[in-house]
Amino acid sequence: MQPSPERISQIAALQDAKAAARKAAQPDSQNEEEAAAAQLIQKNYRGYRERRQLAGMGLDPSTRWVEKVRLPVPRLSTRMIKH
């Protein structure tokens, strides 16, 4: 025995509503995962930044340039002497 066309429409509408509810609930869990991942990345970066600052190094590009100029590069500061 086949269901009537009206019953088929009702079943289809019910299935569509359930699918929409599942789809609506899914991004929330994804957003929560993304938020947790963002917090972890930020936490790690803040720790990295703090460790660099404690070591006397900065993250500012101008500070990095000063550090690079201050630290001699052995291969450029020594020359081979030919006899």
mmCIF file as gemmi writes it, N, C-alpha and C atoms, coordinates in Angstrom:
data_model
loop_
_atom_site.group_PDB
_atom_site.id
_atom_site.type_symbol
_atom_site.label_atom_id
_atom_site.label_alt_id
_atom_site.label_comp_id
_atom_site.label_asym_id
_atom_site.label_entity_id
_atom_site.label_seq_id
_atom_site.pdbx_PDB_ins_code
_atom_site.Cartn_x
_atom_site.Cartn_y
_atom_site.Cartn_z
_atom_site.occupancy
_atom_site.B_iso_or_equiv
_atom_site.pdbx_formal_charge
_atom_site.auth_seq_id
_atom_site.auth_asym_id
_atom_site.pdbx_PDB_model_num
ATOM 1 N N . MET Axp A 1 ? 0.828 -1.169 0 1 0 ? 1 A 1
ATOM 2 C CA . MET Axp A 1 ? 0 0 0 1 0 ? 1 A 1
ATOM 3 C C . MET Axp A 1 ? 0.882 1.246 0 1 0 ? 1 A 1
ATOM 4 N N . GLN Axp A 2 ? 0.68 2.114 -0.926 1 0 ? 2 A 1
ATOM 5 C CA . GLN Axp A 2 ? 1.445 3.347 -1.065 1 0 ? 2 A 1
ATOM 6 C C . GLN Axp A 2 ? 0.78 4.475 -0.284 1 0 ? 2 A 1
ATOM 7 N N . PRO Axp A 3 ? 1.624 5.369 0.307 1 0 ? 3 A 1
ATOM 8 C CA . PRO Axp A 3 ? 1.029 6.518 0.992 1 0 ? 3 A 1
ATOM 9 C C . PRO Axp A 3 ? 0.419 7.486 -0.022 1 0 ? 3 A 1
ATOM 10 N N . SER Axp A 4 ? -0.531 8.232 0.422 1 0 ? 4 A 1
ATOM 11 C CA . SER Axp A 4 ? -1.191 9.206 -0.458 1 0 ? 4 A 1
ATOM 12 C C . SER Axp A 4 ? -0.218 10.342 -0.783 1 0 ? 4 A 1
ATOM 13 N N . PRO Axp A 5 ? -0.465 11.066 -1.858 1 0 ? 5 A 1
ATOM 14 C CA . PRO Axp A 5 ? 0.408 12.187 -2.227 1 0 ? 5 A 1
ATOM 15 C C . PRO Axp A 5 ? 0.495 13.243 -1.117 1 0 ? 5 A 1
ATOM 16 N N . GLU Axp A 6 ? -0.602 13.418 -0.389 1 0 ? 6 A 1
ATOM 17 C CA . GLU Axp A 6 ? -0.575 14.384 0.719 1 0 ? 6 A 1
ATOM 18 C C . GLU Axp A 6 ? 0.389 13.919 1.814 1 0 ? 6 A 1
ATOM 19 N N . ARG Axp A 7 ? 0.335 12.624 2.11 1 0 ? 7 A 1
ATOM 20 C CA . ARG Axp A 7 ? 1.21 12.056 3.143 1 0 ? 7 A 1
ATOM 21 C C . ARG Axp A 7 ? 2.677 12.144 2.7 1 0 ? 7 A 1
ATOM 22 N N . ILE Axp A 8 ? 2.941 11.911 1.427 1 0 ? 8 A 1
ATOM 23 C CA . ILE Axp A 8 ? 4.3 12.024 0.889 1 0 ? 8 A 1
ATOM 24 C C . ILE Axp A 8 ? 4.796 13.463 1.04 1 0 ? 8 A 1
ATOM 25 N N . SER Axp A 9 ? 3.943 14.436 0.779 1 0 ? 9 A 1
ATOM 26 C CA . SER Axp A 9 ? 4.303 15.849 0.942 1 0 ? 9 A 1
ATOM 27 C C . SER Axp A 9 ? 4.609 16.167 2.396 1 0 ? 9 A 1
ATOM 28 N N . GLN Axp A 10 ? 3.803 15.6 3.307 1 0 ? 10 A 1
ATOM 29 C CA . GLN Axp A 10 ? 4.026 15.833 4.733 1 0 ? 10 A 1
ATOM 30 C C . GLN Axp A 10 ? 5.372 15.238 5.173 1 0 ? 10 A 1
ATOM 31 N N . ILE Axp A 11 ? 5.643 14.021 4.711 1 0 ? 11 A 1
ATOM 32 C CA . ILE Axp A 11 ? 6.908 13.36 5.059 1 0 ? 11 A 1
ATOM 33 C C . ILE Axp A 11 ? 8.093 14.158 4.506 1 0 ? 11 A 1
ATOM 34 N N . ALA Axp A 12 ? 7.974 14.619 3.265 1 0 ? 12 A 1
ATOM 35 C CA . ALA Axp A 12 ? 9.044 15.402 2.648 1 0 ? 12 A 1
ATOM 36 C C . ALA Axp A 12 ? 9.275 16.703 3.415 1 0 ? 12 A 1
ATOM 37 N N . ALA Axp A 13 ? 8.183 17.354 3.82 1 0 ? 13 A 1
ATOM 38 C CA . ALA Axp A 13 ? 8.312 18.602 4.578 1 0 ? 13 A 1
ATOM 39 C C . ALA Axp A 13 ? 8.975 18.344 5.927 1 0 ? 13 A 1
ATOM 40 N N . LEU Axp A 14 ? 8.602 17.238 6.577 1 0 ? 14 A 1
ATOM 41 C CA . LEU Axp A 14 ? 9.188 16.885 7.864 1 0 ? 14 A 1
ATOM 42 C C . LEU Axp A 14 ? 10.684 16.589 7.718 1 0 ? 14 A 1
ATOM 43 N N . GLN Axp A 15 ? 11.047 15.855 6.683 1 0 ? 15 A 1
ATOM 44 C CA . GLN Axp A 15 ? 12.457 15.546 6.439 1 0 ? 15 A 1
ATOM 45 C C . GLN Axp A 15 ? 13.254 16.813 6.125 1 0 ? 15 A 1
ATOM 46 N N . ASP Axp A 16 ? 12.661 17.714 5.35 1 0 ? 16 A 1
ATOM 47 C CA . ASP Axp A 16 ? 13.331 18.975 5.039 1 0 ? 16 A 1
ATOM 48 C C . ASP Axp A 16 ? 13.551 19.802 6.305 1 0 ? 16 A 1
ATOM 49 N N . ALA Axp A 17 ? 12.543 19.814 7.18 1 0 ? 17 A 1
ATOM 50 C CA . ALA Axp A 17 ? 12.662 20.568 8.431 1 0 ? 17 A 1
ATOM 51 C C . ALA Axp A 17 ? 13.761 19.98 9.312 1 0 ? 17 A 1
ATOM 52 N N . LYS Axp A 18 ? 13.832 18.652 9.396 1 0 ? 18 A 1
ATOM 53 C CA . LYS Axp A 18 ? 14.874 18.008 10.196 1 0 ? 18 A 1
ATOM 54 C C . LYS Axp A 18 ? 16.261 18.288 9.609 1 0 ? 18 A 1
ATOM 55 N N . ALA Axp A 19 ? 16.367 18.233 8.287 1 0 ? 19 A 1
ATOM 56 C CA . ALA Axp A 19 ? 17.653 18.505 7.635 1 0 ? 19 A 1
ATOM 57 C C . ALA Axp A 19 ? 18.079 19.949 7.874 1 0 ? 19 A 1
ATOM 58 N N . ALA Axp A 20 ? 17.131 20.875 7.816 1 0 ? 20 A 1
ATOM 59 C CA . ALA Axp A 20 ? 17.446 22.283 8.067 1 0 ? 20 A 1
ATOM 60 C C . ALA Axp A 20 ? 17.887 22.487 9.515 1 0 ? 20 A 1
ATOM 61 N N . ALA Axp A 21 ? 17.243 21.783 10.44 1 0 ? 21 A 1
ATOM 62 C CA . ALA Axp A 21 ? 17.617 21.898 11.855 1 0 ? 21 A 1
ATOM 63 C C . ALA Axp A 21 ? 19.027 21.352 12.082 1 0 ? 21 A 1
ATOM 64 N N . ARG Axp A 22 ? 19.359 20.23 11.443 1 0 ? 22 A 1
ATOM 65 C CA . ARG Axp A 22 ? 20.711 19.671 11.567 1 0 ? 22 A 1
ATOM 66 C C . ARG Axp A 22 ? 21.748 20.626 10.987 1 0 ? 22 A 1
ATOM 67 N N . LYS Axp A 23 ? 21.415 21.201 9.838 1 0 ? 23 A 1
ATOM 68 C CA . LYS Axp A 23 ? 22.34 22.112 9.182 1 0 ? 23 A 1
ATOM 69 C C . LYS Axp A 23 ? 22.528 23.38 10.007 1 0 ? 23 A 1
ATOM 70 N N . ALA Axp A 24 ? 21.463 23.854 10.629 1 0 ? 24 A 1
ATOM 71 C CA . ALA Axp A 24 ? 21.557 25.057 11.462 1 0 ? 24 A 1
ATOM 72 C C . ALA Axp A 24 ? 22.383 24.793 12.711 1 0 ? 24 A 1
ATOM 73 N N . ALA Axp A 25 ? 22.317 23.594 13.253 1 0 ? 25 A 1
ATOM 74 C CA . ALA Axp A 25 ? 23.073 23.257 14.461 1 0 ? 25 A 1
ATOM 75 C C . ALA Axp A 25 ? 24.547 23.016 14.149 1 0 ? 25 A 1
ATOM 76 N N . GLN Axp A 26 ? 24.856 22.61 12.963 1 0 ? 26 A 1
ATOM 77 C CA . GLN Axp A 26 ? 26.228 22.271 12.592 1 0 ? 26 A 1
ATOM 78 C C . GLN Axp A 26 ? 27.175 23.47 12.62 1 0 ? 26 A 1
ATOM 79 N N . PRO Axp A 27 ? 26.832 24.619 12.057 1 0 ? 27 A 1
ATOM 80 C CA . PRO Axp A 27 ? 27.776 25.736 12.093 1 0 ? 27 A 1
ATOM 81 C C . PRO Axp A 27 ? 28.117 26.197 13.508 1 0 ? 27 A 1
ATOM 82 N N . ASP Axp A 28 ? 27.199 26.039 14.458 1 0 ? 28 A 1
ATOM 83 C CA . ASP Axp A 28 ? 27.487 26.432 15.828 1 0 ? 28 A 1
ATOM 84 C C . ASP Axp A 28 ? 28.659 25.633 16.375 1 0 ? 28 A 1
ATOM 85 N N . SER Axp A 29 ? 28.632 24.325 16.15 1 0 ? 29 A 1
ATOM 86 C CA . SER Axp A 29 ? 29.737 23.506 16.646 1 0 ? 29 A 1
ATOM 87 C C . SER Axp A 29 ? 31.019 23.841 15.894 1 0 ? 29 A 1
ATOM 88 N N . GLN Axp A 30 ? 30.896 24.157 14.614 1 0 ? 30 A 1
ATOM 89 C CA . GLN Axp A 30 ? 32.072 24.53 13.834 1 0 ? 30 A 1
ATOM 90 C C . GLN Axp A 30 ? 32.611 25.872 14.328 1 0 ? 30 A 1
ATOM 91 N N . ASN Axp A 31 ? 31.719 26.818 14.623 1 0 ? 31 A 1
ATOM 92 C CA . ASN Axp A 31 ? 32.163 28.112 15.143 1 0 ? 31 A 1
ATOM 93 C C . ASN Axp A 31 ? 32.835 27.956 16.499 1 0 ? 31 A 1
ATOM 94 N N . GLU Axp A 32 ? 32.305 27.055 17.316 1 0 ? 32 A 1
ATOM 95 C CA . GLU Axp A 32 ? 32.921 26.803 18.618 1 0 ? 32 A 1
ATOM 96 C C . GLU Axp A 32 ? 34.32 26.218 18.444 1 0 ? 32 A 1
ATOM 97 N N . GLU Axp A 33 ? 34.47 25.301 17.487 1 0 ? 33 A 1
ATOM 98 C CA . GLU Axp A 33 ? 35.782 24.713 17.22 1 0 ? 33 A 1
ATOM 99 C C . GLU Axp A 33 ? 36.752 25.773 16.71 1 0 ? 33 A 1
ATOM 100 N N . GLU Axp A 34 ? 36.263 26.639 15.818 1 0 ? 34 A 1
ATOM 101 C CA . GLU Axp A 34 ? 37.111 27.702 15.288 1 0 ? 34 A 1
ATOM 102 C C . GLU Axp A 34 ? 37.514 28.673 16.389 1 0 ? 34 A 1
ATOM 103 N N . ALA Axp A 35 ? 36.585 28.993 17.275 1 0 ? 35 A 1
ATOM 104 C CA . ALA Axp A 35 ? 36.892 29.902 18.381 1 0 ? 35 A 1
ATOM 105 C C . ALA Axp A 35 ? 37.931 29.281 19.31 1 0 ? 35 A 1
ATOM 106 N N . ALA Axp A 36 ? 37.788 27.991 19.591 1 0 ? 36 A 1
ATOM 107 C CA . ALA Axp A 36 ? 38.758 27.305 20.451 1 0 ? 36 A 1
ATOM 108 C C . ALA Axp A 36 ? 40.132 27.274 19.78 1 0 ? 36 A 1
ATOM 109 N N . ALA Axp A 37 ? 40.156 27.025 18.478 1 0 ? 37 A 1
ATOM 110 C CA . ALA Axp A 37 ? 41.43 27.004 17.748 1 0 ? 37 A 1
ATOM 111 C C . ALA Axp A 37 ? 42.064 28.392 17.736 1 0 ? 37 A 1
ATOM 112 N N . ALA Axp A 38 ? 41.255 29.427 17.541 1 0 ? 38 A 1
ATOM 113 C CA . ALA Axp A 38 ? 41.78 30.796 17.539 1 0 ? 38 A 1
ATOM 114 C C . ALA Axp A 38 ? 42.36 31.155 18.902 1 0 ? 38 A 1
ATOM 115 N N . GLN Axp A 39 ? 41.686 30.748 19.965 1 0 ? 39 A 1
ATOM 116 C CA . GLN Axp A 39 ? 42.199 31.029 21.309 1 0 ? 39 A 1
ATOM 117 C C . GLN Axp A 39 ? 43.532 30.32 21.538 1 0 ? 39 A 1
ATOM 118 N N . LEU Axp A 40 ? 43.65 29.094 21.069 1 0 ? 40 A 1
ATOM 119 C CA . LEU Axp A 40 ? 44.896 28.347 21.231 1 0 ? 40 A 1
ATOM 120 C C . LEU Axp A 40 ? 46.037 29.014 20.462 1 0 ? 40 A 1
ATOM 121 N N . ILE Axp A 41 ? 45.755 29.442 19.241 1 0 ? 41 A 1
ATOM 122 C CA . ILE Axp A 41 ? 46.779 30.116 18.438 1 0 ? 41 A 1
ATOM 123 C C . ILE Axp A 41 ? 47.203 31.418 19.111 1 0 ? 41 A 1
ATOM 124 N N . GLN Axp A 42 ? 46.223 32.192 19.584 1 0 ? 42 A 1
ATOM 125 C CA . GLN Axp A 42 ? 46.539 33.46 20.246 1 0 ? 42 A 1
ATOM 126 C C . GLN Axp A 42 ? 47.346 33.233 21.518 1 0 ? 42 A 1
ATOM 127 N N . LYS Axp A 43 ? 46.977 32.211 22.271 1 0 ? 43 A 1
ATOM 128 C CA . LYS Axp A 43 ? 47.695 31.891 23.514 1 0 ? 43 A 1
ATOM 129 C C . LYS Axp A 43 ? 49.154 31.553 23.206 1 0 ? 43 A 1
ATOM 130 N N . ASN Axp A 44 ? 49.365 30.72 22.187 1 0 ? 44 A 1
ATOM 131 C CA . ASN Axp A 44 ? 50.731 30.338 21.822 1 0 ? 44 A 1
ATOM 132 C C . ASN Axp A 44 ? 51.53 31.536 21.319 1 0 ? 44 A 1
ATOM 133 N N . TYR Axp A 45 ? 50.892 32.401 20.527 1 0 ? 45 A 1
ATOM 134 C CA . TYR Axp A 45 ? 51.593 33.577 20.011 1 0 ? 45 A 1
ATOM 135 C C . TYR Axp A 45 ? 51.958 34.531 21.143 1 0 ? 45 A 1
ATOM 136 N N . ARG Axp A 46 ? 51.046 34.721 22.08 1 0 ? 46 A 1
ATOM 137 C CA . ARG Axp A 46 ? 51.344 35.613 23.205 1 0 ? 46 A 1
ATOM 138 C C . ARG Axp A 46 ? 52.518 35.075 24.023 1 0 ? 46 A 1
ATOM 139 N N . GLY Axp A 47 ? 52.568 33.758 24.2 1 0 ? 47 A 1
ATOM 140 C CA . GLY Axp A 47 ? 53.698 33.16 24.906 1 0 ? 47 A 1
ATOM 141 C C . GLY Axp A 47 ? 55.001 33.367 24.149 1 0 ? 47 A 1
ATOM 142 N N . TYR Axp A 48 ? 54.961 33.19 22.843 1 0 ? 48 A 1
ATOM 143 C CA . TYR Axp A 48 ? 56.139 33.395 21.992 1 0 ? 48 A 1
ATOM 144 C C . TYR Axp A 48 ? 56.606 34.844 22.094 1 0 ? 48 A 1
ATOM 145 N N . ARG Axp A 49 ? 55.659 35.769 21.992 1 0 ? 49 A 1
ATOM 146 C CA . ARG Axp A 49 ? 55.989 37.19 22.06 1 0 ? 49 A 1
ATOM 147 C C . ARG Axp A 49 ? 56.595 37.544 23.422 1 0 ? 49 A 1
ATOM 148 N N . GLU Axp A 50 ? 56.007 37.008 24.477 1 0 ? 50 A 1
ATOM 149 C CA . GLU Axp A 50 ? 56.515 37.277 25.827 1 0 ? 50 A 1
ATOM 150 C C . GLU Axp A 50 ? 57.928 36.715 26.004 1 0 ? 50 A 1
ATOM 151 N N . ARG Axp A 51 ? 58.185 35.51 25.517 1 0 ? 51 A 1
ATOM 152 C CA . ARG Axp A 51 ? 59.524 34.922 25.628 1 0 ? 51 A 1
ATOM 153 C C . ARG Axp A 51 ? 60.555 35.753 24.865 1 0 ? 51 A 1
ATOM 154 N N . ARG Axp A 52 ? 60.185 36.238 23.692 1 0 ? 52 A 1
ATOM 155 C CA . ARG Axp A 52 ? 61.107 37.083 22.918 1 0 ? 52 A 1
ATOM 156 C C . ARG Axp A 52 ? 61.384 38.393 23.649 1 0 ? 52 A 1
ATOM 157 N N . GLN Axp A 53 ? 60.351 38.98 24.219 1 0 ? 53 A 1
ATOM 158 C CA . GLN Axp A 53 ? 60.55 40.241 24.94 1 0 ? 53 A 1
ATOM 159 C C . GLN Axp A 53 ? 61.419 40.029 26.173 1 0 ? 53 A 1
ATOM 160 N N . LEU Axp A 54 ? 61.229 38.921 26.874 1 0 ? 54 A 1
ATOM 161 C CA . LEU Axp A 54 ? 62.059 38.627 28.044 1 0 ? 54 A 1
ATOM 162 C C . LEU Axp A 54 ? 63.515 38.393 27.647 1 0 ? 54 A 1
ATOM 163 N N . ALA Axp A 55 ? 63.725 37.868 26.452 1 0 ? 55 A 1
ATOM 164 C CA . ALA Axp A 55 ? 65.084 37.634 25.961 1 0 ? 55 A 1
ATOM 165 C C . ALA Axp A 55 ? 65.705 38.906 25.394 1 0 ? 55 A 1
ATOM 166 N N . GLY Axp A 56 ? 64.953 40.009 25.398 1 0 ? 56 A 1
ATOM 167 C CA . GLY Axp A 56 ? 65.474 41.275 24.902 1 0 ? 56 A 1
ATOM 168 C C . GLY Axp A 56 ? 65.3 41.464 23.417 1 0 ? 56 A 1
ATOM 169 N N . MET Axp A 57 ? 64.496 40.651 22.799 1 0 ? 57 A 1
ATOM 170 C CA . MET Axp A 57 ? 64.249 40.78 21.365 1 0 ? 57 A 1
ATOM 171 C C . MET Axp A 57 ? 62.845 41.324 21.156 1 0 ? 57 A 1
ATOM 172 N N . GLY Axp A 58 ? 62.676 42.092 20.126 1 0 ? 58 A 1
ATOM 173 C CA . GLY Axp A 58 ? 61.362 42.651 19.828 1 0 ? 58 A 1
ATOM 174 C C . GLY Axp A 58 ? 60.758 42.012 18.607 1 0 ? 58 A 1
ATOM 175 N N . LEU Axp A 59 ? 59.497 42.303 18.383 1 0 ? 59 A 1
ATOM 176 C CA . LEU Axp A 59 ? 58.803 41.786 17.209 1 0 ? 59 A 1
ATOM 177 C C . LEU Axp A 59 ? 58.563 42.87 16.168 1 0 ? 59 A 1
ATOM 178 N N . ASP Axp A 60 ? 58.827 44.108 16.531 1 0 ? 60 A 1
ATOM 179 C CA . ASP Axp A 60 ? 58.643 45.225 15.624 1 0 ? 60 A 1
ATOM 180 C C . ASP Axp A 60 ? 59.671 45.112 14.49 1 0 ? 60 A 1
ATOM 181 N N . PRO Axp A 61 ? 59.273 45.338 13.237 1 0 ? 61 A 1
ATOM 182 C CA . PRO Axp A 61 ? 60.23 45.199 12.129 1 0 ? 61 A 1
ATOM 183 C C . PRO Axp A 61 ? 61.466 46.086 12.29 1 0 ? 61 A 1
ATOM 184 N N . SER Axp A 62 ? 61.295 47.294 12.799 1 0 ? 62 A 1
ATOM 185 C CA . SER Axp A 62 ? 62.457 48.169 12.971 1 0 ? 62 A 1
ATOM 186 C C . SER Axp A 62 ? 63.394 47.612 14.04 1 0 ? 62 A 1
ATOM 187 N N . THR Axp A 63 ? 62.839 46.996 15.073 1 0 ? 63 A 1
ATOM 188 C CA . THR Axp A 63 ? 63.654 46.391 16.12 1 0 ? 63 A 1
ATOM 189 C C . THR Axp A 63 ? 64.416 45.199 15.56 1 0 ? 63 A 1
ATOM 190 N N . ARG Axp A 64 ? 63.762 44.405 14.727 1 0 ? 64 A 1
ATOM 191 C CA . ARG Axp A 64 ? 64.44 43.25 14.132 1 0 ? 64 A 1
ATOM 192 C C . ARG Axp A 64 ? 65.591 43.714 13.247 1 0 ? 64 A 1
ATOM 193 N N . TRP Axp A 65 ? 65.4 44.819 12.538 1 0 ? 65 A 1
ATOM 194 C CA . TRP Axp A 65 ? 66.456 45.331 11.678 1 0 ? 65 A 1
ATOM 195 C C . TRP Axp A 65 ? 67.654 45.771 12.524 1 0 ? 65 A 1
ATOM 196 N N . VAL Axp A 66 ? 67.395 46.424 13.637 1 0 ? 66 A 1
ATOM 197 C CA . VAL Axp A 66 ? 68.479 46.851 14.524 1 0 ? 66 A 1
ATOM 198 C C . VAL Axp A 66 ? 69.218 45.636 15.058 1 0 ? 66 A 1
ATOM 199 N N . GLU Axp A 67 ? 68.483 44.586 15.426 1 0 ? 67 A 1
ATOM 200 C CA . GLU Axp A 67 ? 69.117 43.361 15.919 1 0 ? 67 A 1
ATOM 201 C C . GLU Axp A 67 ? 70.004 42.75 14.844 1 0 ? 67 A 1
ATOM 202 N N . LYS Axp A 68 ? 69.534 42.75 13.622 1 0 ? 68 A 1
ATOM 203 C CA . LYS Axp A 68 ? 70.286 42.153 12.521 1 0 ? 68 A 1
ATOM 204 C C . LYS Axp A 68 ? 71.576 42.929 12.272 1 0 ? 68 A 1
ATOM 205 N N . VAL Axp A 69 ? 71.508 44.244 12.334 1 0 ? 69 A 1
ATOM 206 C CA . VAL Axp A 69 ? 72.688 45.07 12.105 1 0 ? 69 A 1
ATOM 207 C C . VAL Axp A 69 ? 73.661 44.924 13.271 1 0 ? 69 A 1
ATOM 208 N N . ARG Axp A 70 ? 73.132 44.807 14.475 1 0 ? 70 A 1
ATOM 209 C CA . ARG Axp A 70 ? 73.968 44.705 15.666 1 0 ? 70 A 1
ATOM 210 C C . ARG Axp A 70 ? 74.741 43.387 15.701 1 0 ? 70 A 1
ATOM 211 N N . LEU Axp A 71 ? 74.137 42.306 15.242 1 0 ? 71 A 1
ATOM 212 C CA . LEU Axp A 71 ? 74.779 40.994 15.285 1 0 ? 71 A 1
ATOM 213 C C . LEU Axp A 71 ? 75.638 40.811 14.04 1 0 ? 71 A 1
ATOM 214 N N . PRO Axp A 72 ? 76.942 40.611 14.196 1 0 ? 72 A 1
ATOM 215 C CA . PRO Axp A 72 ? 77.791 40.433 13.019 1 0 ? 72 A 1
ATOM 216 C C . PRO Axp A 72 ? 77.553 39.066 12.373 1 0 ? 72 A 1
ATOM 217 N N . VAL Axp A 73 ? 77.643 39.059 11.088 1 0 ? 73 A 1
ATOM 218 C CA . VAL Axp A 73 ? 77.521 37.811 10.343 1 0 ? 73 A 1
ATOM 219 C C . VAL Axp A 73 ? 78.94 37.334 10.048 1 0 ? 73 A 1
ATOM 220 N N . PRO Axp A 74 ? 79.346 36.187 10.572 1 0 ? 74 A 1
ATOM 221 C CA . PRO Axp A 74 ? 80.742 35.744 10.437 1 0 ? 74 A 1
ATOM 222 C C . PRO Axp A 74 ? 81.234 35.667 9.001 1 0 ? 74 A 1
ATOM 223 N N . ARG Axp A 75 ? 80.454 35.191 8.098 1 0 ? 75 A 1
ATOM 224 C CA . ARG Axp A 75 ? 80.955 34.996 6.742 1 0 ? 75 A 1
ATOM 225 C C . ARG Axp A 75 ? 81.189 36.322 6.024 1 0 ? 75 A 1
ATOM 226 N N . LEU Axp A 76 ? 80.512 37.379 6.449 1 0 ? 76 A 1
ATOM 227 C CA . LEU Axp A 76 ? 80.725 38.677 5.822 1 0 ? 76 A 1
ATOM 228 C C . LEU Axp A 76 ? 81.787 39.5 6.551 1 0 ? 76 A 1
ATOM 229 N N . SER Axp A 77 ? 81.984 39.234 7.828 1 0 ? 77 A 1
ATOM 230 C CA . SER Axp A 77 ? 82.924 40.049 8.596 1 0 ? 77 A 1
ATOM 231 C C . SER Axp A 77 ? 84.348 39.507 8.545 1 0 ? 77 A 1
ATOM 232 N N . THR Axp A 78 ? 84.536 38.308 8.051 1 0 ? 78 A 1
ATOM 233 C CA . THR Axp A 78 ? 85.888 37.748 7.93 1 0 ? 78 A 1
ATOM 234 C C . THR Axp A 78 ? 86.201 37.547 6.457 1 0 ? 78 A 1
ATOM 235 N N . ARG Axp A 79 ? 87.419 37.84 6.124 1 0 ? 79 A 1
ATOM 236 C CA . ARG Axp A 79 ? 87.831 37.669 4.728 1 0 ? 79 A 1
ATOM 237 C C . ARG Axp A 79 ? 88.945 36.639 4.666 1 0 ? 79 A 1
ATOM 238 N N . MET Axp A 80 ? 88.943 35.924 3.593 1 0 ? 80 A 1
ATOM 239 C CA . MET Axp A 80 ? 90.011 34.947 3.398 1 0 ? 80 A 1
ATOM 240 C C . MET Axp A 80 ? 91.257 35.686 2.919 1 0 ? 80 A 1
ATOM 241 N N . ILE Axp A 81 ? 92.347 35.366 3.515 1 0 ? 81 A 1
ATOM 242 C CA . ILE Axp A 81 ? 93.61 36.01 3.149 1 0 ? 81 A 1
ATOM 243 C C . ILE Axp A 81 ? 94.344 35.091 2.178 1 0 ? 81 A 1
ATOM 244 N N . LYS Axp A 82 ? 94.672 35.635 1.026 1 0 ? 82 A 1
ATOM 245 C CA . LYS Axp A 82 ? 95.418 34.877 0.023 1 0 ? 82 A 1
ATOM 246 C C . LYS Axp A 82 ? 96.877 35.284 0.101 1 0 ? 82 A 1
ATOM 247 N N . HIS Axp A 83 ? 97.759 34.317 0.049 1 0 ? 83 A 1
ATOM 248 C CA . HIS Axp A 83 ? 99.204 34.587 0.104 1 0 ? 83 A 1
ATOM 249 C C . HIS Axp A 83 ? 99.775 34.637 -1.264 1 0 ? 83 A 1
